[in-house]
Coordinates of C-alpha atoms in Angstrom, one line a residue:
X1 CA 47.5 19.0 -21.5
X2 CA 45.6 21.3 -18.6
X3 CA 43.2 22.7 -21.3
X4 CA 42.7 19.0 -22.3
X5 CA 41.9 17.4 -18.9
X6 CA 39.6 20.9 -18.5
X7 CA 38.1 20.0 -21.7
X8 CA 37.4 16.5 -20.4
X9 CA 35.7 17.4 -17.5
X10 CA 33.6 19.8 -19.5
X11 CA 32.6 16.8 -21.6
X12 CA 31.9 14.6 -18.6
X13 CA 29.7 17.1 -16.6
X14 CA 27.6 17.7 -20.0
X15 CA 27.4 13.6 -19.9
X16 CA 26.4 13.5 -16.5
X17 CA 23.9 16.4 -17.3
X18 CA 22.5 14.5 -20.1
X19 CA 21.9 11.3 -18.1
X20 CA 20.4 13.2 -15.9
X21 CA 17.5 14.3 -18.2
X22 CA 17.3 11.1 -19.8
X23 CA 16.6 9.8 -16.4
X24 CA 14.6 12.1 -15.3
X25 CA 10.6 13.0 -17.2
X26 CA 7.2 13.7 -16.9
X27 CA 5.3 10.8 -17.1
X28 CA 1.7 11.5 -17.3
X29 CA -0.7 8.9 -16.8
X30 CA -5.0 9.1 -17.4
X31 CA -7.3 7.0 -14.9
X32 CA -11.1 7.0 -16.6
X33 CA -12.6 5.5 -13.4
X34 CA -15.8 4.3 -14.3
X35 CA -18.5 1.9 -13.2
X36 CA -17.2 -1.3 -16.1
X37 CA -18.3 -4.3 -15.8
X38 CA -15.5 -7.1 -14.8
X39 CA -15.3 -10.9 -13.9
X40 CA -11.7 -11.7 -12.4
X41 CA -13.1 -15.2 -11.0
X42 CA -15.6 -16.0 -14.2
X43 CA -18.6 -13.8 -11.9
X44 CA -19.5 -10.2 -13.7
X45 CA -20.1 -7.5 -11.4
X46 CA -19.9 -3.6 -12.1
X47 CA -17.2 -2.1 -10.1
X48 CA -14.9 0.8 -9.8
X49 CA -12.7 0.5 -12.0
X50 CA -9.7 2.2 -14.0
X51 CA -9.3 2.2 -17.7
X52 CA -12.0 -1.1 -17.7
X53 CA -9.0 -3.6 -16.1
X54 CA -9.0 -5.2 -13.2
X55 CA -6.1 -4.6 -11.4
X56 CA -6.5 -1.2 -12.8
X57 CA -2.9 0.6 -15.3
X58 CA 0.1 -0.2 -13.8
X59 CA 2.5 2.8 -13.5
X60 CA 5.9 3.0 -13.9
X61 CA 8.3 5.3 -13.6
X62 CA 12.1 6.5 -12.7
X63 CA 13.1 7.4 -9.2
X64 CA 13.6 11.2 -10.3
X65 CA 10.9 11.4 -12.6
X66 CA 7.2 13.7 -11.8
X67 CA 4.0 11.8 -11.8
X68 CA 0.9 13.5 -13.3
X69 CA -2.0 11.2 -12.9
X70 CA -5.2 13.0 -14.5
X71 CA -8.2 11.4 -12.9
X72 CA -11.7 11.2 -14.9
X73 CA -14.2 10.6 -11.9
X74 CA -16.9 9.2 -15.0
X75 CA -18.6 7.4 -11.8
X76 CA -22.9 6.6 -12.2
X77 CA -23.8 3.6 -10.1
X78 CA -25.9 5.0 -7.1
X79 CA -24.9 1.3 -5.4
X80 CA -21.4 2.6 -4.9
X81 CA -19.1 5.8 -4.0
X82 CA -19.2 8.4 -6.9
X83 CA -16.7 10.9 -6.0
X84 CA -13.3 9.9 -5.7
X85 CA -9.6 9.9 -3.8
X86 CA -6.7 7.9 -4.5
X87 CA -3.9 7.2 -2.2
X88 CA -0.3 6.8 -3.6
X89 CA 0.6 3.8 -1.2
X90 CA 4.2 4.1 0.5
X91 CA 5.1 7.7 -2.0
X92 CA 6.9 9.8 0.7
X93 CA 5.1 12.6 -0.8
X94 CA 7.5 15.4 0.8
X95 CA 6.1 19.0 0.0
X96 CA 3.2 17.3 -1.6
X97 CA 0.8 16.0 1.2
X98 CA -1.7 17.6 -0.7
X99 CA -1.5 14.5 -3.3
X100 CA -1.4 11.7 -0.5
X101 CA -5.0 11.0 -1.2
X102 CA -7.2 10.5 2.1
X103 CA -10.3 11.9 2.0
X104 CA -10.7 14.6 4.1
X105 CA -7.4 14.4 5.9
X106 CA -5.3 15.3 2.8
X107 CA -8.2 16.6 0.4
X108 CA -11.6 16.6 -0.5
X109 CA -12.4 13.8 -3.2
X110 CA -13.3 14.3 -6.5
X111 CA -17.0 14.8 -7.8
X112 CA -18.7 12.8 -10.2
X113 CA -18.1 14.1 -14.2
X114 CA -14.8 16.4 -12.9
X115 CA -11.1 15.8 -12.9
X116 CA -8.0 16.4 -11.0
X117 CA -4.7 15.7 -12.1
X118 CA -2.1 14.2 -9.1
X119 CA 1.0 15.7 -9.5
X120 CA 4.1 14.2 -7.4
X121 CA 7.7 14.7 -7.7
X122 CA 9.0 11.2 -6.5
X123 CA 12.7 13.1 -5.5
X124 CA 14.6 9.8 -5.8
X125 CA 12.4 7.6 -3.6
X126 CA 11.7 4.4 -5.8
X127 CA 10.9 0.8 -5.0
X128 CA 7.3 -1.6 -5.1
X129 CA 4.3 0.5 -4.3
X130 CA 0.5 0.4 -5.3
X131 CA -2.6 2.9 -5.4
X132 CA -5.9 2.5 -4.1
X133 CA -8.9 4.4 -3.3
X134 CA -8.7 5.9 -0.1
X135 CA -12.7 7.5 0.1
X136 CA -14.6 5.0 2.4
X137 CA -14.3 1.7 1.5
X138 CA -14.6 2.1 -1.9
X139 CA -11.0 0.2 -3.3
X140 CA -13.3 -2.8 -2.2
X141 CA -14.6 -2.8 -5.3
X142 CA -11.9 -2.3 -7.5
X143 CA -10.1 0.8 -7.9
X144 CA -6.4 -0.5 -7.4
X145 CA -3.4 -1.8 -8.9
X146 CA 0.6 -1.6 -9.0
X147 CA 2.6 1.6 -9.0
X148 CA 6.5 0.7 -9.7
X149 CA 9.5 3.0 -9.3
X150 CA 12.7 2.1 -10.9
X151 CA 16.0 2.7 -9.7
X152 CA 18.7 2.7 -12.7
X153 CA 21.5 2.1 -10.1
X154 CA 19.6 -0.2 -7.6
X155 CA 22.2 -1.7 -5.3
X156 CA 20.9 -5.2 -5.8
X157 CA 20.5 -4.7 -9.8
X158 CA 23.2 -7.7 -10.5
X159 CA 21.2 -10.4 -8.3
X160 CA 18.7 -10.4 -11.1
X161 CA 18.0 -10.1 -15.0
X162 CA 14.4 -9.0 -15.6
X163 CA 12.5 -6.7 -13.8
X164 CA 9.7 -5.1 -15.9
X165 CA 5.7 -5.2 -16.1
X166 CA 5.6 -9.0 -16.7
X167 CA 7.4 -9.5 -13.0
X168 CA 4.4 -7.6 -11.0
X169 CA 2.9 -10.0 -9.0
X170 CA -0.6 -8.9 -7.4
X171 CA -2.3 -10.5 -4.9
X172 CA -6.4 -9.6 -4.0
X173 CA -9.4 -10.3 -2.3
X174 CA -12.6 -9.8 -4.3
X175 CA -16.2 -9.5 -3.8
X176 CA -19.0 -10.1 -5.3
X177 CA -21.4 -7.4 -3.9
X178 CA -20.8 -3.6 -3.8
X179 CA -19.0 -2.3 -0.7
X180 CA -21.0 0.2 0.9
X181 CA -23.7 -2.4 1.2
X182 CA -21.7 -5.0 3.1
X183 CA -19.8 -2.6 5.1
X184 CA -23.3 -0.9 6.3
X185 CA -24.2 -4.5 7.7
X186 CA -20.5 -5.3 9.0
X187 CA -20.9 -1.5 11.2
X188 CA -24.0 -2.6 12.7
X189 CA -21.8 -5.6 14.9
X190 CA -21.6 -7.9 12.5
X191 CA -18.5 -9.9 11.3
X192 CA -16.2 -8.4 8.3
X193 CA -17.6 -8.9 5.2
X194 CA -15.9 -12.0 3.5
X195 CA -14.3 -12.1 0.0
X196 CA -15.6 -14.6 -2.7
X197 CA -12.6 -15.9 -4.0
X198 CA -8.4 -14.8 -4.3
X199 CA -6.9 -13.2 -7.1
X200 CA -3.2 -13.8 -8.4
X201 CA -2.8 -11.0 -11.4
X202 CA -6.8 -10.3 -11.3
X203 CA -7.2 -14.2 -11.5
X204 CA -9.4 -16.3 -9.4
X205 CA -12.1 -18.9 -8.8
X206 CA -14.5 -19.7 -6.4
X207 CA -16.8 -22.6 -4.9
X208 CA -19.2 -23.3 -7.9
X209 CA -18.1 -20.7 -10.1
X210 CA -16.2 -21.7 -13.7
X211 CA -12.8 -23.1 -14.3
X212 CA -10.7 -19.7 -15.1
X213 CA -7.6 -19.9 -16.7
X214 CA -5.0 -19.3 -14.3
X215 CA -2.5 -16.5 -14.2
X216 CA 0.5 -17.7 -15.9
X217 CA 4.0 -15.8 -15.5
X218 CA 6.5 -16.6 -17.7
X219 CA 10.1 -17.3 -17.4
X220 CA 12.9 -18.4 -19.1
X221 CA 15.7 -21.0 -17.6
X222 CA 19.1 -19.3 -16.9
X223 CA 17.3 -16.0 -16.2
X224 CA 17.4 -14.5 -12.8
X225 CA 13.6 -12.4 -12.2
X226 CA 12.6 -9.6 -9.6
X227 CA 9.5 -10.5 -8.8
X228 CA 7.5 -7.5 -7.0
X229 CA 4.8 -8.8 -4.8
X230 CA 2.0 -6.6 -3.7
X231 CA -1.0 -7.0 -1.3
X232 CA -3.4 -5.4 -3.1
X233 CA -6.3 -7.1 -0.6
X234 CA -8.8 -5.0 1.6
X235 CA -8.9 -8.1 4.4
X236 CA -6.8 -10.9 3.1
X237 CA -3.4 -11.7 3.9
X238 CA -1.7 -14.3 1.7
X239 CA 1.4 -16.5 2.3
X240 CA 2.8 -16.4 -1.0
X241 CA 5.5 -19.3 -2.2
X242 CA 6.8 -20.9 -5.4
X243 CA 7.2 -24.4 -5.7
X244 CA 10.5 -25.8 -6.2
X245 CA 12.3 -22.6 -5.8
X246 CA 13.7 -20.5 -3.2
X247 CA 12.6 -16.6 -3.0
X248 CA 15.7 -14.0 -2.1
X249 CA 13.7 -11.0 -0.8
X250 CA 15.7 -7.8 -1.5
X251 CA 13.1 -5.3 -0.9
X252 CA 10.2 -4.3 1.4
X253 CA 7.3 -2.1 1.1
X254 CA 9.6 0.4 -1.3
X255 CA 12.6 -0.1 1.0
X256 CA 16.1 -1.8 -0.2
X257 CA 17.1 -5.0 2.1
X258 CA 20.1 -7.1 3.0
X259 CA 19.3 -10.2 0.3
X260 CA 17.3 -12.5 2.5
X261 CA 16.6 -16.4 0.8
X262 CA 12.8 -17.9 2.0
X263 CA 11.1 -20.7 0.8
X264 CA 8.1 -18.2 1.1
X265 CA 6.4 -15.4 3.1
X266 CA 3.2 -13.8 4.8
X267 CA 1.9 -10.8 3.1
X268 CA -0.7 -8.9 5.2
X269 CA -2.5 -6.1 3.7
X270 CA -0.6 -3.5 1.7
X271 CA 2.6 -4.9 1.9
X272 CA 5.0 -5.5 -0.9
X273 CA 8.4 -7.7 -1.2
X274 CA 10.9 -8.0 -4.1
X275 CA 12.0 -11.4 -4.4
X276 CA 14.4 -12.9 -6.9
X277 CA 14.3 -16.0 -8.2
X278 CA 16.6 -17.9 -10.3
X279 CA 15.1 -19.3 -13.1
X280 CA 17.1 -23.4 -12.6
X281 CA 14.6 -25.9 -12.3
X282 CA 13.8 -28.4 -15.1
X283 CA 11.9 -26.9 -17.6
X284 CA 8.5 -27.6 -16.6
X285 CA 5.1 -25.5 -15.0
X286 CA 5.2 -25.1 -11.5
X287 CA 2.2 -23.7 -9.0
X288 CA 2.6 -20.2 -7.3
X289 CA 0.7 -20.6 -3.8
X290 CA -1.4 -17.6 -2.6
X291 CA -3.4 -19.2 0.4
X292 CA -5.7 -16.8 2.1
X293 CA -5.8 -16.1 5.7
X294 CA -8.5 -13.7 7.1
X295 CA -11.3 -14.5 10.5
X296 CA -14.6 -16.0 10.1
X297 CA -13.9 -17.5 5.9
X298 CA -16.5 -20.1 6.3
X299 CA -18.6 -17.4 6.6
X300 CA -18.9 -16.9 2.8
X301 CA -19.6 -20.5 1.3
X302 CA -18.1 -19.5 -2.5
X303 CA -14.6 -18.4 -0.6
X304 CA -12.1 -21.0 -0.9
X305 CA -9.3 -20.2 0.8
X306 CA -6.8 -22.6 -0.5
X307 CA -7.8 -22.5 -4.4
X308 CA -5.7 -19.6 -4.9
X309 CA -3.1 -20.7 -7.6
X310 CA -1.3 -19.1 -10.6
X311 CA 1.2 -20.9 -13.1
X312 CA 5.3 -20.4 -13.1
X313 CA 5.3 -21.4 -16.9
X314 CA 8.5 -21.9 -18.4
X315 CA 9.4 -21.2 -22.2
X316 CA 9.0 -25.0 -23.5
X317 CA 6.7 -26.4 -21.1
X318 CA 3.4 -27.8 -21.9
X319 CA 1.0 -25.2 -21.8
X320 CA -0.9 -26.7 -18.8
X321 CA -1.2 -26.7 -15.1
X322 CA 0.9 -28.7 -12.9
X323 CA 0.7 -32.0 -12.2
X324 CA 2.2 -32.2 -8.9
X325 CA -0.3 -31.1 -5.4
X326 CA -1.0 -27.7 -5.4
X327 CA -1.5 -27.3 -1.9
X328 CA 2.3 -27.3 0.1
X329 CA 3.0 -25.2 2.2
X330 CA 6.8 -23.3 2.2
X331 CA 9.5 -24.9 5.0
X332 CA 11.7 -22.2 5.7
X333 CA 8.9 -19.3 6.3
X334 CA 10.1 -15.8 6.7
X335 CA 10.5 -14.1 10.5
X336 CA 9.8 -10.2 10.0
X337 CA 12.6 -9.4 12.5
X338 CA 15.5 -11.9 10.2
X339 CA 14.8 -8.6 7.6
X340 CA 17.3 -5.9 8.2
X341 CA 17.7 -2.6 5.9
X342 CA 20.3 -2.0 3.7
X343 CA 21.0 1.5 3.4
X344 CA 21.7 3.3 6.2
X345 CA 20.3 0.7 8.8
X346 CA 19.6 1.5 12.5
X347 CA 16.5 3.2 14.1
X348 CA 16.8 6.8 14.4
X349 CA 17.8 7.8 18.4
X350 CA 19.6 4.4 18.3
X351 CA 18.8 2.0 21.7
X352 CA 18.5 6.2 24.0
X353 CA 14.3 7.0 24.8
X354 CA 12.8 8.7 21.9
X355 CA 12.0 12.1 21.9
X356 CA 8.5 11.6 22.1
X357 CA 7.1 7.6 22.6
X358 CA 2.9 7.6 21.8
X359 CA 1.4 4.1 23.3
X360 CA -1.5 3.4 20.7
X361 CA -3.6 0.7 22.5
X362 CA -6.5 -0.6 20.0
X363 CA -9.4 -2.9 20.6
X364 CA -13.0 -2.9 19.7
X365 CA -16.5 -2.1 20.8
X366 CA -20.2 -2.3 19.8
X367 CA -21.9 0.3 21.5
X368 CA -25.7 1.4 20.8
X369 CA -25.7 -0.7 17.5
X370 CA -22.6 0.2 15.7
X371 CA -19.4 -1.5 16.0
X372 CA -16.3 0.6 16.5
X373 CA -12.6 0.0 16.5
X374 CA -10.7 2.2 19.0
X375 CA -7.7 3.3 19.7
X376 CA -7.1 4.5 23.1
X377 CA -10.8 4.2 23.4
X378 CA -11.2 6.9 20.8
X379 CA -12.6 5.9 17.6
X380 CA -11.7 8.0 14.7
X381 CA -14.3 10.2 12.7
X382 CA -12.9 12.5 9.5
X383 CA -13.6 16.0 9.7
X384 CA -15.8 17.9 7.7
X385 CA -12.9 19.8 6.3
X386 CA -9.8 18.3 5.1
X387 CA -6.9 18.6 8.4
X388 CA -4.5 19.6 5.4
X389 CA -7.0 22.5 5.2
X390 CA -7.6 23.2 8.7
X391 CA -3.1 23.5 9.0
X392 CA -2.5 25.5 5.9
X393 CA -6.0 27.9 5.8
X394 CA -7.5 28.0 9.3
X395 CA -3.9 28.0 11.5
X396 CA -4.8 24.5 13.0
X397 CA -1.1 24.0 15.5
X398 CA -1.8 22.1 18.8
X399 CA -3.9 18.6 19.5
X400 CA -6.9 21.2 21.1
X401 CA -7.6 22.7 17.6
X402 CA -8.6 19.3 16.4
X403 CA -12.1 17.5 17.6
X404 CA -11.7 14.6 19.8
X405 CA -12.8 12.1 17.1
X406 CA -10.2 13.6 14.5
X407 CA -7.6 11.8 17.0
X408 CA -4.9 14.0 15.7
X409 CA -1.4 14.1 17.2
X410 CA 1.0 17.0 16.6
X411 CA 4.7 16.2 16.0
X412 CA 7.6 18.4 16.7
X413 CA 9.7 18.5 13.7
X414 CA 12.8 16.5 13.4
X415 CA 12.7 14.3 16.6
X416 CA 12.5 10.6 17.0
X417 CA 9.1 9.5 17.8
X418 CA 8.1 5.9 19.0
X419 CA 5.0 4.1 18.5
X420 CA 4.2 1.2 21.1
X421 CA 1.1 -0.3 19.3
X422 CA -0.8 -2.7 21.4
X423 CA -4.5 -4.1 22.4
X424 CA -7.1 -6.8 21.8
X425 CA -7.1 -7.8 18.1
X426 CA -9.9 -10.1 18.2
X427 CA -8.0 -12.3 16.4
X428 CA -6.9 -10.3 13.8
X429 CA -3.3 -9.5 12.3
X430 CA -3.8 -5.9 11.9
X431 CA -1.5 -4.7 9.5
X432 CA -0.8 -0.7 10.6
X433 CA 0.2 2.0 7.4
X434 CA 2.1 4.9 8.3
X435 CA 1.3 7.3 5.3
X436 CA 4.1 9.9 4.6
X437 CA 7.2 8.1 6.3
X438 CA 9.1 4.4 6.3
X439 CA 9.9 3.0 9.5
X440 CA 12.2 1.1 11.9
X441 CA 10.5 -1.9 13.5
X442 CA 12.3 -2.2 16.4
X443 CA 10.4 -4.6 17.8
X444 CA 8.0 -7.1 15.4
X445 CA 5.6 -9.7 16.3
X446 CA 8.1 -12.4 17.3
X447 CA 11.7 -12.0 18.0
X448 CA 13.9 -9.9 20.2
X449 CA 14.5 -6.2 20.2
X450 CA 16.8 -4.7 17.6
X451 CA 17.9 -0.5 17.6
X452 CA 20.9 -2.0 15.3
X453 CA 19.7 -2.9 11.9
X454 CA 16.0 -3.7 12.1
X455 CA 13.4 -3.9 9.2
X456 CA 12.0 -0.7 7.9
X457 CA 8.8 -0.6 6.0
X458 CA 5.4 0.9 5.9
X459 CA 3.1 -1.3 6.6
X460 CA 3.6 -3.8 10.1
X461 CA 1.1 -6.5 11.4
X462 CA 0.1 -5.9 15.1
X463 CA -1.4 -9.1 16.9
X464 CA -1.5 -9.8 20.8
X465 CA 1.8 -8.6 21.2
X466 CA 3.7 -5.4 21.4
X467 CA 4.9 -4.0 18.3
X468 CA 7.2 -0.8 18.7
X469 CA 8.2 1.1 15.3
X470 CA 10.3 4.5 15.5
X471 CA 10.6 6.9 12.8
X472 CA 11.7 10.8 12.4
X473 CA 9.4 14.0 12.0
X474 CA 11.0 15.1 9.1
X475 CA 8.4 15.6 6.6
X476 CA 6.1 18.1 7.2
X477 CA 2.1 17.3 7.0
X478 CA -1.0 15.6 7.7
X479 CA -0.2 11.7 7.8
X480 CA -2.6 8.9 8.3
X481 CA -1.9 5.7 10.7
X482 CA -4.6 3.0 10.2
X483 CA -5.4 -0.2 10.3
X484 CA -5.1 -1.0 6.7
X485 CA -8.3 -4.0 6.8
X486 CA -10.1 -1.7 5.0
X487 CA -13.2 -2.6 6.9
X488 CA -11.5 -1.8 10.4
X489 CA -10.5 1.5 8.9
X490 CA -14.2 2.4 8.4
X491 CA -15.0 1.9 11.9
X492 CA -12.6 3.7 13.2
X493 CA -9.1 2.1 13.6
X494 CA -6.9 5.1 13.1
X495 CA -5.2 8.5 14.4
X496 CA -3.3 11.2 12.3
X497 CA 0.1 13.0 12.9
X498 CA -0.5 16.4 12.0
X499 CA 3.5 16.8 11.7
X500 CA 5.9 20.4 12.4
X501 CA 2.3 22.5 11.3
X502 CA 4.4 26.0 10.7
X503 CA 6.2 24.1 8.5
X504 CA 3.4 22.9 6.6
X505 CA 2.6 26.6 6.0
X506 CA 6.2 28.4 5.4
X507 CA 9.9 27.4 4.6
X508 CA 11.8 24.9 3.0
X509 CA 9.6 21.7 3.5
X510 CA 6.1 24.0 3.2
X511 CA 3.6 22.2 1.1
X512 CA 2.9 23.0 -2.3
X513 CA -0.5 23.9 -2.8
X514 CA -2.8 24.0 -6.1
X515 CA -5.8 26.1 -6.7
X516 CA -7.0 22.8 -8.7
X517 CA -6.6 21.2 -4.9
X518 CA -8.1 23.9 -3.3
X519 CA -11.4 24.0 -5.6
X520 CA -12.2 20.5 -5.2
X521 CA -13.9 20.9 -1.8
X522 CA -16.3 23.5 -2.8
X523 CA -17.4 21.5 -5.8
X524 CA -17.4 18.3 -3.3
X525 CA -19.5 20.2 -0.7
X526 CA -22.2 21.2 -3.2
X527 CA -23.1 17.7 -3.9
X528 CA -26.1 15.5 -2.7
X529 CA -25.6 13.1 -0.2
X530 CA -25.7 10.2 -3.0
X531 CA -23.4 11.2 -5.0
X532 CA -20.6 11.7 -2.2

C-alpha cells in the first residue's frame, strides 16, 4: 500500500509538473509599426501605427508565461517621431527595467528600419494592462492598444463566464493632426491640444464628420462577462456606464479587488477596471456611455464630448442602435476610496511614519515662452543617456550624480516610502503613473484616510487635494512617476526613483541586461535630428 500511495504522489507531482508547462510558454508577438493610414471616426490620417489597426494587436498571455515582442520600427513620415519606445503599462518588470520602455530613463529608442525584440518574464503578475509609446508624445498618434494577462485560478473566476478578446473594452482620445505639431504650439503657453472625437474599440465620430457604425459588443442573456476597461486616452478621461445594468468592478489597474457593484465609473488616463456584468436584461441593444471630460473642449469645434457611444448588442436583437436617450448619466457613481484590495490588503508600514515620506508639490509655469509643469518647482528634462545606463555602466548611486532637471530620487531598498502629492492643477485631474510598482492609496481625492484595506493601483488622479500613496522599494531600478496627460508629461510633470542602485548592478534582484539593449543607443545617437 506504501509503494502505492508513493507511486501516487509520483503521478501527482508529474501532473502538477505538466500543468505547469502547459501554463507556462513563450508567446512571441511582432509589432510592424509603420506610418498606415487609419480613420477610427470616418477622417483618414497617417499615424503610428501597429500591424495597420487602430487600437494596435492585442496581447494575451498567461500569468507565468515570457513575452517576446519583436518590434519593426518601419517608421518614414518626417511629420512624426521615427524611432521608437514602448512602455508595458502597469508590467512590474522585476529584473527587467531594461524592457519598461521610457525613452532615455530605461533605454534608448529604436531607430528607424531596425528592431528590438522586448523580452519580459511576467513571474505571475497578471491582470488588465495596455502598451503605448513612451518616446515624446508620440502614442498621440496611435501606437497603443490592450495587453491582457490571464490568471487560470483567478480568485473571482466564478463571478463571471466569458472573459476573452471580445470583452476588451478601449476607450481613446483621437486627433486629427500629428502630435509633435500640436504639442510644439501647446509648449509655447498655449492650452492642451484638444482631441477630435472619442473612441469606444477604435470607434468614433465627430461634429460634421460621417455616421460611423458604432462599436458593438456582443453578449448573450444568462451569461455572466468580464469586461476589461482600459484608458487608452492621452488627455481624456471618460465616465464609462452601461445602461440598464449594474457593473461589479473586481479589478483595478492589474490589481484583484473586493467585488464592488457601480452603476458606472471615472476612468482618467491609463487606468483599467474589470467589471462584470450579468447578462439579464430583456433581450434588446442597449448604449455603453463613454462621455469625455478634459479642460478647454470647446476649444476644438469637431470634439463632441457627449457623442461617445458603442452598442451592448444582444444575440437576437435587431441589429440597430437603441432607441432609448443615449445621454444618462450612472446614479450610484464609484468613490475611489469604497475600492479595497483583495489579496493581501493594508499599506505597507501600516498607520506608523514611513520610512522615507517625499512631498511632491506640482503646479505650472510659463517662463520666457515655454510652458512648464513643475514639480517642486523643478521641471523634468531626460538625460542624454538613459538613467538605466548611467546606474548599471557609469556607477550613478546618490541624488548628486543625477542633473537637477533629471529630478531623480534614490530609494533605499526594501522600506516603505510615502508620496504626499499636492499643488495647483489648473483644473486638471492629473492622473499620476508609478512605473515598476502597484500602490496603496491611503488617502484618495475624497474620503477619509485608510492604512487598513485601501485601493491599490498604478495610476491615481491628483486634483486640489492631498493625495498620499505608499508603496515598498522592493524592485530594484529606474522607475518613472508622471503625470500620465501625455501633454503635461512633455512639459515636464514628472520625477524618477532611481531604486536600491547596487542592486540594480549585483545580486538577486540585479537587472538583466542584453547586448541587443545596450546597442540601441549607439545606433540611436548616430541619427539626425529628424529622424529621432
Amino acid at each position: 500500500m506504501s509503494r502505492l500511495l508513493g507511486l501516487s504522489r509520483t503521478l501527482a507531482l508529474l501532473l502538477i509538473s505538466s500543468l505547469g508547462l502547459v501554463l507556462s510558454a513563450d508567446v512571441d508577438v511582432t509589432f510592424n509599426v509603420a506610418n498606415t493610414v487609419v480613420a477610427p471616426d470616418g477622417f483618414s490620417r497617417t499615424g503610428v501605427i501597429v500591424n495597420g489597426a487602430f487600437p494596435g494587436t492585442l496581447i494575451q498571455a498567461n500569468k507565468d508565461d515570457v513575452l517576446h515582442i519583436a518590434v519593426n520600427d518601419q517608421l518614414t513620415d518626417p511629420s512624426m517621431r521615427r524611432s521608437i519606445s514602448i512602455h508595458w503599462h502597469g508590467l512590474f518588470q522585476m529584473r527587467t527595467a531594461s524592457e519598461d520602455g521610457p525613452a532615455m530613463v530605461n533605454q534608448c529608442p529604436i531607430s528607424p528600419g531596425h528592431s528590438y525584440t522586448y523580452d519580459i518574464p511576467l513571474n505571475g503578475q497578471s491582470g488588465t494592462f495596455w502598451y503605448h509609446s513612451h518616446l515624446s508624445s508620440q502614442y498621440v498618434d496611435g501606437l497603443r492598444g490592450a495587453l491582457v494577462v490571464y490568471d487560470p485560478v483567478d480568485p473571482h473566476l466564478s463571478l463571471y463566464d466569458i472573459d476573452d478578446a471580445t470583452t476588451v473594452i478601449t476607450l481613446a482620445d483621437w486627433y486629427h493632426n500629428a502630435a509633435p505639431g500640436m504639442e510644439e504650439i501647446f509648449l509655447q503657453g498655449n492650452d492642451e491640444p484638444i482631441p477630435d472625437s472619442g473612441l469606444i474599440n477604435g470607434i468614433g465620430r465627430y461634429n460634421g464628420g460621417p455616421q460611423v457604425v458604432r462599436a458593438r459588443v456582443n453578449v448573450i442573456a444568462g451569461k455572466r462577462y468580464r469586461f476589461r476597461v482600459i484608458n487608452i486616452s492621452a488627455y481624456a478621461a471618460f465616465r464609462f456606464s452601461i445602461e440598464g445594468h449594474a457593473l461589479t468592478i473586481i479589478e483595478v489597474d492589474g490589481i484583484s479587488h473586493v467585488a464592488h457593484t457601480v452603476d458606472g465609473f471615472d476612468i482618467y488616463v491609463a487606468q483599467r477596471y474589470s467589471v462584470v456584468l450579468n447578462a439579464n436584461q430583456p433581450v434588446g441593444n442597449y448604449w455603453i456611455r463613454g462621455p469625455m471630460t478634459l479642460q478647454h473642449s470647446s476649444d476644438n469645434p469637431n470634439l463632441d464630448t457627449n457623442n461617445v457611444y458603442a452598442v451592448l448588442h444582444y444575440s437576437g436583437a435587431p441589429n440597430a442602435e437603441p432607441t432609448t436617450q443615449a445621454d444618462m448619466g450612472p446614479q450610484n457613481l464609484l468613490q475611489e476610496y469604497q475600492l479595497a484590495a483583495l489579496v493581501n490588503p493594508g499599506a505597507p508600514g501600516g498607520n506608523a511614519p514611513a520610512d522615507r515620506s517625499i512631498d511632491l508639490n506640482f503646479g505650472m509655469d510659463v517662463t520666457n515662452g515655454r510652458l512648464m509643469w513643475e514639480i517642486n518647482d523643478i521641471s523634468y528634462l531626460p538625460p542624454d543617456l538613459p538613467t538605466l545606463l548611467n546606474i548599471i555602466a557609469n556607477g550613478y548611486s546618490t541624488e548628486s550624480n543625477f542633473t537637477t532637471t533629471e529630478h531623480t530620487f534614490v530609494l533605499n531598498p526594501n522600506e516603505v516610502i510615502e508620496l504626499v502629492i499636492h499643488g495647483s492643477p489648473n483644473g486638471h485631474i492629473h492622473p499620476f503613473h508609478l512605473h515598476g510598482h502597484a500602490f496603496d492609496v491611503v488617502q484618495s481625492m475624497q474620503g477619509p484616510p485608510n492604512y487598513v484595506n485601501p485601493p491599490r493601483r498604478d495610476v491615481v488622479g491628483v486634483s486640489g487635494s492631498t493625495v498620499i500613496i505608499r508603496f515598498k522599494s522592493d524592485n530594484p531600478g529606474p522607475w518613472f512617476l508622471h503625470c500620465h496627460i501625455d501633454w503635461h508629461l512633455e512639459a515636464g510633470l514628472a520625477v524618477v526613483f532611481a531604486e536600491a542602485p547596487n542592486d540594480q548592478r549585483s545580486g538577486p534582484k540585479s537587472q538583466i541586461i542584453k547586448q541587443s539593449w545596450l546597442d540601441l543607443c549607439p545606433i540611436y545617437k548616430a541619427l539626425p535630428a529628424d529622424q529621432q
